[in-house]
PDB file of C-alpha atoms in Angstrom:
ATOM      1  CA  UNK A  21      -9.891  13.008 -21.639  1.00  0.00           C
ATOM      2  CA  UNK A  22     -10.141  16.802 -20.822  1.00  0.00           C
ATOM      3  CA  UNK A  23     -13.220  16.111 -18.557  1.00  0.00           C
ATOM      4  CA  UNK A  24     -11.720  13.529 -16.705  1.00  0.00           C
ATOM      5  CA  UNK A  25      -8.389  15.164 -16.394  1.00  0.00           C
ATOM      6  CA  UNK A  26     -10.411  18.409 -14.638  1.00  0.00           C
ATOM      7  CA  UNK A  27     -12.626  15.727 -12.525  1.00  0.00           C
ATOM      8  CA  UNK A  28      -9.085  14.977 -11.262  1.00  0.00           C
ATOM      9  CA  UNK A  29      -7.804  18.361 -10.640  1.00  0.00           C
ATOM     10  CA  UNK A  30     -11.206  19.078  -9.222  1.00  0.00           C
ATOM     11  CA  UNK A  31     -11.114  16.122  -6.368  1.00  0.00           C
ATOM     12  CA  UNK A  32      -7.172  16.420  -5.811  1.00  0.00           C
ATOM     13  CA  UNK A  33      -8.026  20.387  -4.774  1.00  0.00           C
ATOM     14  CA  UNK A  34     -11.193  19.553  -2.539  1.00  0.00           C
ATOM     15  CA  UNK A  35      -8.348  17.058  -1.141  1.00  0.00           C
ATOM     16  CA  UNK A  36      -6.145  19.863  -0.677  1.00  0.00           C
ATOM     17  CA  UNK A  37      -8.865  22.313   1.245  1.00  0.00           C
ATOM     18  CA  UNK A  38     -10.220  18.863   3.352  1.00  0.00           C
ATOM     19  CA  UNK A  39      -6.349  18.953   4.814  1.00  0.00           C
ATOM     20  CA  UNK A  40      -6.063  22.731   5.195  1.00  0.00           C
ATOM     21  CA  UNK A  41      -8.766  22.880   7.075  1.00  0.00           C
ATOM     22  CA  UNK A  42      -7.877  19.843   9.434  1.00  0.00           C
ATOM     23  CA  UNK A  43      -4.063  21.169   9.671  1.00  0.00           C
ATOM     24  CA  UNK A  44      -5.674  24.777  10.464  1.00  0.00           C
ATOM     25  CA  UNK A  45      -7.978  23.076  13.382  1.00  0.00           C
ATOM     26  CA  UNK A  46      -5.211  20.832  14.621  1.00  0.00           C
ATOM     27  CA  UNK A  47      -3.054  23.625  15.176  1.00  0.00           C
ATOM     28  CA  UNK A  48      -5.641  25.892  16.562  1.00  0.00           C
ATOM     29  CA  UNK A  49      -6.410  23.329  19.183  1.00  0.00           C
ATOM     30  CA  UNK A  50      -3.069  22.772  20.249  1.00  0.00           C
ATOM     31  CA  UNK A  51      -2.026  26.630  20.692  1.00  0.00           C
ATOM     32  CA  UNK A  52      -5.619  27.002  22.535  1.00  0.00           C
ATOM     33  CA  UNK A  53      -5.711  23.559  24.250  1.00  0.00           C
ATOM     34  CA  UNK A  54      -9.427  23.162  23.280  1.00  0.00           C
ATOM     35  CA  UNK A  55      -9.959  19.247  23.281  1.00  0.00           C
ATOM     36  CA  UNK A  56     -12.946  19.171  21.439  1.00  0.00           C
ATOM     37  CA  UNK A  57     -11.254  20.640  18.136  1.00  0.00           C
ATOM     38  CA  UNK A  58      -8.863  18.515  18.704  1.00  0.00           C
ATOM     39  CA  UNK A  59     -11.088  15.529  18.837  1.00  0.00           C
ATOM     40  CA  UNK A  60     -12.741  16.649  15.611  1.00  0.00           C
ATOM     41  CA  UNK A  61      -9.621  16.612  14.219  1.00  0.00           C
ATOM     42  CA  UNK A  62      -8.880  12.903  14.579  1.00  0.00           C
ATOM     43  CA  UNK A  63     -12.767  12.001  14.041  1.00  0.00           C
ATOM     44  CA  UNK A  64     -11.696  13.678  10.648  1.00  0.00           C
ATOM     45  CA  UNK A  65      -9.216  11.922   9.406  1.00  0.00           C
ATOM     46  CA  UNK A  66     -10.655   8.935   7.929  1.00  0.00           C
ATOM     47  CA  UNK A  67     -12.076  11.001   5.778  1.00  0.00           C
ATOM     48  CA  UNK A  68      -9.199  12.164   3.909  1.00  0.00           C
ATOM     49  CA  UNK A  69      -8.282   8.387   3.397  1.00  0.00           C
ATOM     50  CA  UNK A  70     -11.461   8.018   1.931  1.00  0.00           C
ATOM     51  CA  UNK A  71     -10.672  11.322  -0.721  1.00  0.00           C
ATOM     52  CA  UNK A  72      -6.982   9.652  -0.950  1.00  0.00           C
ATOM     53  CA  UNK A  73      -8.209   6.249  -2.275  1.00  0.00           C
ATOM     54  CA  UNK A  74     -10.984   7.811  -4.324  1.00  0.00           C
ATOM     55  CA  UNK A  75      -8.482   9.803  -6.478  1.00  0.00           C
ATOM     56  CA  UNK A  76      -5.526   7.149  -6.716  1.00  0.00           C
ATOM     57  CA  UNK A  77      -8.733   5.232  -8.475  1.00  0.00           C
ATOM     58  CA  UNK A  78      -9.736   8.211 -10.438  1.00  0.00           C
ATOM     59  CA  UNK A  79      -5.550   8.352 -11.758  1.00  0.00           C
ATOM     60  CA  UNK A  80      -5.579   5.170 -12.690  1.00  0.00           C
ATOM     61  CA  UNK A  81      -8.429   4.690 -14.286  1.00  0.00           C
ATOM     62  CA  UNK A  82      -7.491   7.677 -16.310  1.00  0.00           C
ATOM     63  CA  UNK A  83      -4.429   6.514 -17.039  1.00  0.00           C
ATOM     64  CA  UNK A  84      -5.665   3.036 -18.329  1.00  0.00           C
ATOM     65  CA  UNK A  85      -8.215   4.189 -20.336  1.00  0.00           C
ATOM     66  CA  UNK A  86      -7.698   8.035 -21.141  1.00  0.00           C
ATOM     67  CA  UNK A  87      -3.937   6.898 -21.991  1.00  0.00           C
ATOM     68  CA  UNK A  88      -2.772  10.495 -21.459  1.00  0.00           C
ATOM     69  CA  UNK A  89       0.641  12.257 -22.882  1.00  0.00           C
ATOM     70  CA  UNK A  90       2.508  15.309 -22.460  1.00  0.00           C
ATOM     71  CA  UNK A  91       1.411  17.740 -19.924  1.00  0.00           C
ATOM     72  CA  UNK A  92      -1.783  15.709 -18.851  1.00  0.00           C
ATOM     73  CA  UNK A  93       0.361  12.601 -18.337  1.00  0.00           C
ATOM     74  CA  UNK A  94       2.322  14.674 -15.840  1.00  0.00           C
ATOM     75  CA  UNK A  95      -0.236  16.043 -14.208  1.00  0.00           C
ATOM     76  CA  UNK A  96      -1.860  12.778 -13.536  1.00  0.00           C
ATOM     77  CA  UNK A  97       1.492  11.257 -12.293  1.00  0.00           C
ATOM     78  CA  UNK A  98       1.625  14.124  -9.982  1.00  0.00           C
ATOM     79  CA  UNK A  99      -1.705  13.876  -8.373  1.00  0.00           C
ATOM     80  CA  UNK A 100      -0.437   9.969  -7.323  1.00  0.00           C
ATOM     81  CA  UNK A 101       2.074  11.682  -5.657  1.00  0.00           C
ATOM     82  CA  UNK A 102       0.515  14.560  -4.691  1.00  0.00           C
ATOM     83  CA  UNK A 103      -2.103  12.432  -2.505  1.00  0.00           C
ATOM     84  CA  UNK A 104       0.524  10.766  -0.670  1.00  0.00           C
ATOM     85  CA  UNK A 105       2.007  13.785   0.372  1.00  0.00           C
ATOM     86  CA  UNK A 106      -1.633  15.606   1.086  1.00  0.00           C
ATOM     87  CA  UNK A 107      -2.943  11.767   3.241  1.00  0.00           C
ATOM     88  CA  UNK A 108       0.730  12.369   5.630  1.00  0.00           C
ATOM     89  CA  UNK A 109      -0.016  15.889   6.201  1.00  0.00           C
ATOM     90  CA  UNK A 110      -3.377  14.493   7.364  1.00  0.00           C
ATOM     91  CA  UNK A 111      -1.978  12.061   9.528  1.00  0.00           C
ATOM     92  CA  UNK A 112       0.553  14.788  11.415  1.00  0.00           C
ATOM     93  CA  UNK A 113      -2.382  17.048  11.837  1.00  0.00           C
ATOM     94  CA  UNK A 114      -4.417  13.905  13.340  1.00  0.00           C
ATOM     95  CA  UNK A 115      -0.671  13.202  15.362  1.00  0.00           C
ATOM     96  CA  UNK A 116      -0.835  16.413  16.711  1.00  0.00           C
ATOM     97  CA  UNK A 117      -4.597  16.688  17.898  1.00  0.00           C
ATOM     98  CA  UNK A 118      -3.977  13.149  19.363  1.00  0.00           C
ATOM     99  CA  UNK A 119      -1.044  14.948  21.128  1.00  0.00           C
ATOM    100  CA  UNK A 120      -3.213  17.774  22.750  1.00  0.00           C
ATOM    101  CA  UNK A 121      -5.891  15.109  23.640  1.00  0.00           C
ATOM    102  CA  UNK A 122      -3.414  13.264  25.639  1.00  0.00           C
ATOM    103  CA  UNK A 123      -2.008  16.410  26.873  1.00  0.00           C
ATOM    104  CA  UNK A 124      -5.423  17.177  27.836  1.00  0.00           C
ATOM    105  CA  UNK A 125      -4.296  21.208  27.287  1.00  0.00           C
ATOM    106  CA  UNK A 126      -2.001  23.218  25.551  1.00  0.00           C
ATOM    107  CA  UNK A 127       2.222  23.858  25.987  1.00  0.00           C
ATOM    108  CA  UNK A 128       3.279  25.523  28.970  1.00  0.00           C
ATOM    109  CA  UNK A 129       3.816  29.064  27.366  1.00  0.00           C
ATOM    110  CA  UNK A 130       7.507  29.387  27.131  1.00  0.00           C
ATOM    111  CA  UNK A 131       7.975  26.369  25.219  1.00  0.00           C
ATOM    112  CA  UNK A 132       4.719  27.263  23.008  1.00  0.00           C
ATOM    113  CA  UNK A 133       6.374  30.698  22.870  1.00  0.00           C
ATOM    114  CA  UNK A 134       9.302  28.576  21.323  1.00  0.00           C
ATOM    115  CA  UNK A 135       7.267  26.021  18.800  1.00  0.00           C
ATOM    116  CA  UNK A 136       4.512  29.228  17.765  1.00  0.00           C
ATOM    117  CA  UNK A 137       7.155  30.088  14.486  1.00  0.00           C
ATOM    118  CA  UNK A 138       7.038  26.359  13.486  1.00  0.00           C
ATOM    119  CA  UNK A 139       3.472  26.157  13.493  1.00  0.00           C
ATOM    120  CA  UNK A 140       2.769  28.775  11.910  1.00  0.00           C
ATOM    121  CA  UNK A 141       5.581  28.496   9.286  1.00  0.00           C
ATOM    122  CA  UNK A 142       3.995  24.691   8.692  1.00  0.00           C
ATOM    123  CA  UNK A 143       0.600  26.124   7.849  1.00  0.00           C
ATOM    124  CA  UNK A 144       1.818  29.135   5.950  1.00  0.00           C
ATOM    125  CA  UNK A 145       3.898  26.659   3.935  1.00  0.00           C
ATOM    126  CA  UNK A 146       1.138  24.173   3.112  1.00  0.00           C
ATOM    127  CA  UNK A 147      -1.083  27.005   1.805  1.00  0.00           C
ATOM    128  CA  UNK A 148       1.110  28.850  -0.096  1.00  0.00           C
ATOM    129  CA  UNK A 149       2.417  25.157  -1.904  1.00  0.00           C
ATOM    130  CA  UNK A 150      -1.345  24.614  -2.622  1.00  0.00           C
ATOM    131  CA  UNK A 151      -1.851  28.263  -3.556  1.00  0.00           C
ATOM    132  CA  UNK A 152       0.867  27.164  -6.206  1.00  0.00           C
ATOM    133  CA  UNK A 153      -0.554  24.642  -7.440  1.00  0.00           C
ATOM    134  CA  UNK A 154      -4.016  25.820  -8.101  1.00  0.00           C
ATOM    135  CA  UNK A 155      -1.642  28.820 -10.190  1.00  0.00           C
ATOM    136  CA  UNK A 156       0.209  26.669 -11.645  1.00  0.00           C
ATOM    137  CA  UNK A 157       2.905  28.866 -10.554  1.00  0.00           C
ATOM    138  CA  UNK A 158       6.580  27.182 -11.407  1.00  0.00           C
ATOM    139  CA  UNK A 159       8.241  30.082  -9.169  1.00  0.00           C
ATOM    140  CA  UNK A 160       6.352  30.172  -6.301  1.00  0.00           C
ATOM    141  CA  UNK A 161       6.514  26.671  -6.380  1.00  0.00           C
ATOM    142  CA  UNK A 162      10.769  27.131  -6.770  1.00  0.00           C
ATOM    143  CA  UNK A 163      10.394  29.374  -3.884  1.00  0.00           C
ATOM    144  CA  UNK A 164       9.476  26.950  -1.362  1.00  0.00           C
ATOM    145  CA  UNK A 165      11.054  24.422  -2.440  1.00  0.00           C
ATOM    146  CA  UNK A 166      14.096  26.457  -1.249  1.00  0.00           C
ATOM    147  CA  UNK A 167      13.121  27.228   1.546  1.00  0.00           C
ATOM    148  CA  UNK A 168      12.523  23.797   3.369  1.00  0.00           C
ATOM    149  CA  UNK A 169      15.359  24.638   5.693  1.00  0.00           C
ATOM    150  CA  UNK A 170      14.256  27.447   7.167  1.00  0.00           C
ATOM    151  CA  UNK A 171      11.763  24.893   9.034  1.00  0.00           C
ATOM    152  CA  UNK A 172      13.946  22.848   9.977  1.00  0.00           C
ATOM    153  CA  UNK A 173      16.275  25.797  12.221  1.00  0.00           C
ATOM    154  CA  UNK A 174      12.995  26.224  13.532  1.00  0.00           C
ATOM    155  CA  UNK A 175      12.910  23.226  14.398  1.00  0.00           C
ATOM    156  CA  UNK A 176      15.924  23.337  16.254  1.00  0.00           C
ATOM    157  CA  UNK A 177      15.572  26.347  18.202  1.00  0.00           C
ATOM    158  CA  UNK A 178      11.949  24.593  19.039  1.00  0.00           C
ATOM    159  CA  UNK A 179      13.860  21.865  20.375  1.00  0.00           C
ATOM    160  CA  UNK A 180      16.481  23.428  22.452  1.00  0.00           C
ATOM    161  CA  UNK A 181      13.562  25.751  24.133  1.00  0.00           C
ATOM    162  CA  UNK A 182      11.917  22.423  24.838  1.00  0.00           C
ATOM    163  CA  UNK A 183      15.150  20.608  26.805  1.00  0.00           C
ATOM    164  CA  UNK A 184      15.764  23.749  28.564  1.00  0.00           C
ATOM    165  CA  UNK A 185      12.206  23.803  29.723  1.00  0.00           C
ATOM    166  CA  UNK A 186      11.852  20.246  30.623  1.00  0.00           C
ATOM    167  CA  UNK A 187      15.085  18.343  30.623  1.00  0.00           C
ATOM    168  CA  UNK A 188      17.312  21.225  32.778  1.00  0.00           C
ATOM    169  CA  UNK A 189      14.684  22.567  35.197  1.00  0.00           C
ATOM    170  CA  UNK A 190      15.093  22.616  38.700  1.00  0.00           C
ATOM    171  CA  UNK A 191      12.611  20.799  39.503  1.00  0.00           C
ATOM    172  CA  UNK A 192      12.874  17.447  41.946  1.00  0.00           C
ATOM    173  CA  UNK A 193      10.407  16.043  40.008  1.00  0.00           C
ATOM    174  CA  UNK A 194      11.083  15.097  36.435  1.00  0.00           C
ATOM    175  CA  UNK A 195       8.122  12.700  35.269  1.00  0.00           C
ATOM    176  CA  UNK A 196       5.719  14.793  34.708  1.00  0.00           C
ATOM    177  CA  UNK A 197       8.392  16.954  32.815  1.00  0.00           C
ATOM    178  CA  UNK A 198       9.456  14.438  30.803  1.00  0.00           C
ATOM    179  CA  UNK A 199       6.123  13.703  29.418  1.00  0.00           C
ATOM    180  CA  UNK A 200       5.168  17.119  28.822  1.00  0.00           C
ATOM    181  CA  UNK A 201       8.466  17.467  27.166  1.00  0.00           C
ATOM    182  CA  UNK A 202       8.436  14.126  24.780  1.00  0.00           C
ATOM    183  CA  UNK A 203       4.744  15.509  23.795  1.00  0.00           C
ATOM    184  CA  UNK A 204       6.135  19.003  22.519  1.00  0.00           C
ATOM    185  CA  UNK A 205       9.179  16.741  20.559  1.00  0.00           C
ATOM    186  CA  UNK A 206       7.078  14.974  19.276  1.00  0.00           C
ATOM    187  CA  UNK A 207       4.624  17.636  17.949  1.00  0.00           C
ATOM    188  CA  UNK A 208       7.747  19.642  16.553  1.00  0.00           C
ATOM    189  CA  UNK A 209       8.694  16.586  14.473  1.00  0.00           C
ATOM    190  CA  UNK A 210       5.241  16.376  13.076  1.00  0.00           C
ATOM    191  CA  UNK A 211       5.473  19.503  11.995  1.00  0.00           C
ATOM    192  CA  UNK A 212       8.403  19.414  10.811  1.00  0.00           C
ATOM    193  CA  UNK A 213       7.356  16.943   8.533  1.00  0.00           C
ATOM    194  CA  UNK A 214       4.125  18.719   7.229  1.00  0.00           C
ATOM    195  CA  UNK A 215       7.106  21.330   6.439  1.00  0.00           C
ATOM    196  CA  UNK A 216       8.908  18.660   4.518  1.00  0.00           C
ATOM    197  CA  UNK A 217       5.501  17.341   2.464  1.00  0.00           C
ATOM    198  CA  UNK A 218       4.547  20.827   1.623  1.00  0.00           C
ATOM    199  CA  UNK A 219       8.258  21.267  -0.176  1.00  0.00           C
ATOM    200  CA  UNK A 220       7.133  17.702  -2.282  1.00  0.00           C
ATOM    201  CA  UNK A 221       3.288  19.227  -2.752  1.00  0.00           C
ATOM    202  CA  UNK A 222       6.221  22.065  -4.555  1.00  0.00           C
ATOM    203  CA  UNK A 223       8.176  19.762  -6.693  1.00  0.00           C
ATOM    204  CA  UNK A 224       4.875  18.073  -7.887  1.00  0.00           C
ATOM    205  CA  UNK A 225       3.687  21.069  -9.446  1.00  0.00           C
ATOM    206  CA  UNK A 226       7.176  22.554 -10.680  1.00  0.00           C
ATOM    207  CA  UNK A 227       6.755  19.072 -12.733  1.00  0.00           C
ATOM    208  CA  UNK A 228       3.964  19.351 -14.022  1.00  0.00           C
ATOM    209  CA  UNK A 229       4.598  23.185 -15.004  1.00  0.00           C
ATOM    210  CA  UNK A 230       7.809  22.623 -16.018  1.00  0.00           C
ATOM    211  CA  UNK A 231       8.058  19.204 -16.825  1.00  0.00           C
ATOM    212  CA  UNK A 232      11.312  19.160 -14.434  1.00  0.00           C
ATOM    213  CA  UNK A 233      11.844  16.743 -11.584  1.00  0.00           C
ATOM    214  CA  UNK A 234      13.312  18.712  -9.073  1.00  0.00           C
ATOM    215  CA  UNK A 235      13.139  16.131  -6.122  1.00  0.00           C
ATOM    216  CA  UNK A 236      16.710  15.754  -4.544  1.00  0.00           C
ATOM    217  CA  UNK A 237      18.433  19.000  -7.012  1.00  0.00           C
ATOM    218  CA  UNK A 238      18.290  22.230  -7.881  1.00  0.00           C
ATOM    219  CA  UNK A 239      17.190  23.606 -11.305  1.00  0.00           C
ATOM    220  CA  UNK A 240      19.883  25.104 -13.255  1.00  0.00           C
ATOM    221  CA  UNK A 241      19.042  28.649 -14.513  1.00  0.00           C
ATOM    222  CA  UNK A 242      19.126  27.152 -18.520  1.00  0.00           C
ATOM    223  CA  UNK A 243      15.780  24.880 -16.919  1.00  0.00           C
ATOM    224  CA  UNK A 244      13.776  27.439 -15.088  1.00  0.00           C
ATOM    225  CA  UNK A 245      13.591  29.681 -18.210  1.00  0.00           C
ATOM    226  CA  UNK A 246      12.594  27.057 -20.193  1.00  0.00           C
TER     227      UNK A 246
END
């Protein structure tokens, strides 16, 4: 059981560094427009389906046969969740490459000035909620779980910078705006979301440190010194 268990951990966290390094690529193409990264990007991403199916089988499997309790049982219910969460960040990093293919280059510079603080809040959060979960670290974990709405101001201010960029220029000419424009939304909402699924890649390992659900609540103080 304890073999199989760390075969599990071991995939689920080659998982975890196969979307950190397409997140990390996805985002340096779009701040650099470089296509080709891009590209690579979405090329990619079938590949983290493949890692995705291959350890929802290895969980269940385990599960059946390994018939698992206590801390073990949680871990493996948290790697079926975990991959879930890990596959969507995948797909928003593949959303946004697709998004600087189309683009064919990067943001015009104010509005990248604007969305720079969301990217790089999205990536910081990802690593640090996988940093926590190789730890096993319950507080770090706690930490950004509670700070999911940080992102989304960001998000916000990303937003507005966006509309007056596109939406309220001067220009005569607003289709070309309005493309450019629905791109960058569109982009800020995917990472937005990578945000959100880094605050879930969070909860998953406060449960299985703690043995606490915190999805949708806070911990009281009585349950994080427990």
């Amino acid at each position: 059981l304890q073999q199989a268990v760390a075969q599990l951990r071991t995939r689920l966290l080659v998982m975890c560094a196969a979307v950190h390094i397409t997140l990390e690529e996805a985002c340096g193409a779009l701040a650099s427009g470089n296509i080709g990264k891009a590209s690579a990007v979405v090329d990619n991403d079938e590949s983290i389906n493949d890692l995705e199916n291959e350890i929802d089988d290895m969980a269940l499997a385990l599960l059946v046969r390994g018939q698992p309790m206590a801390q073990d049982l949680r871990f493996v219910v948290a790697a079926l969740r975990m991959v879930n969460d890990l596959e969507r960040i995948g797909d928003e990093a593949a959303t946004i490459a697709e998004r600087t293919l189309i683009m064919r280059d990067t943001l015009p510079e104010p509005v990248m000035a604007a969305v720079r603080p969301l990217l790089d809040t999205a990536c910081a959060l990802y690593k640090d909620a996988v940093e926590a979960f190789r730890t096993a670290d319950a507080e770090k974990a706690l930490r950004i779980r509670q700070s999911e709405d940080d992102s989304s101001q960001m998000e916000v201010r990303a937003l507005h910078a966006i509309m007056e960029h596109f939406y309220f220029s001067e220009s005569k000419d607003k289709s070309g705006l309005s493309y450019m424009g629905m791109h960058g939304i569109l982009i800020c909402r995917s990472l937005n979301r990578v945000c959100r699924r880094a605050s879930n890649l969070a909860e998953h390992t406060y449960f299985v440190a703690r043995g606490i659900n915190i999805k949708h609540t806070t911990p009281s103080s009585s349950q994080e010194e427990s």
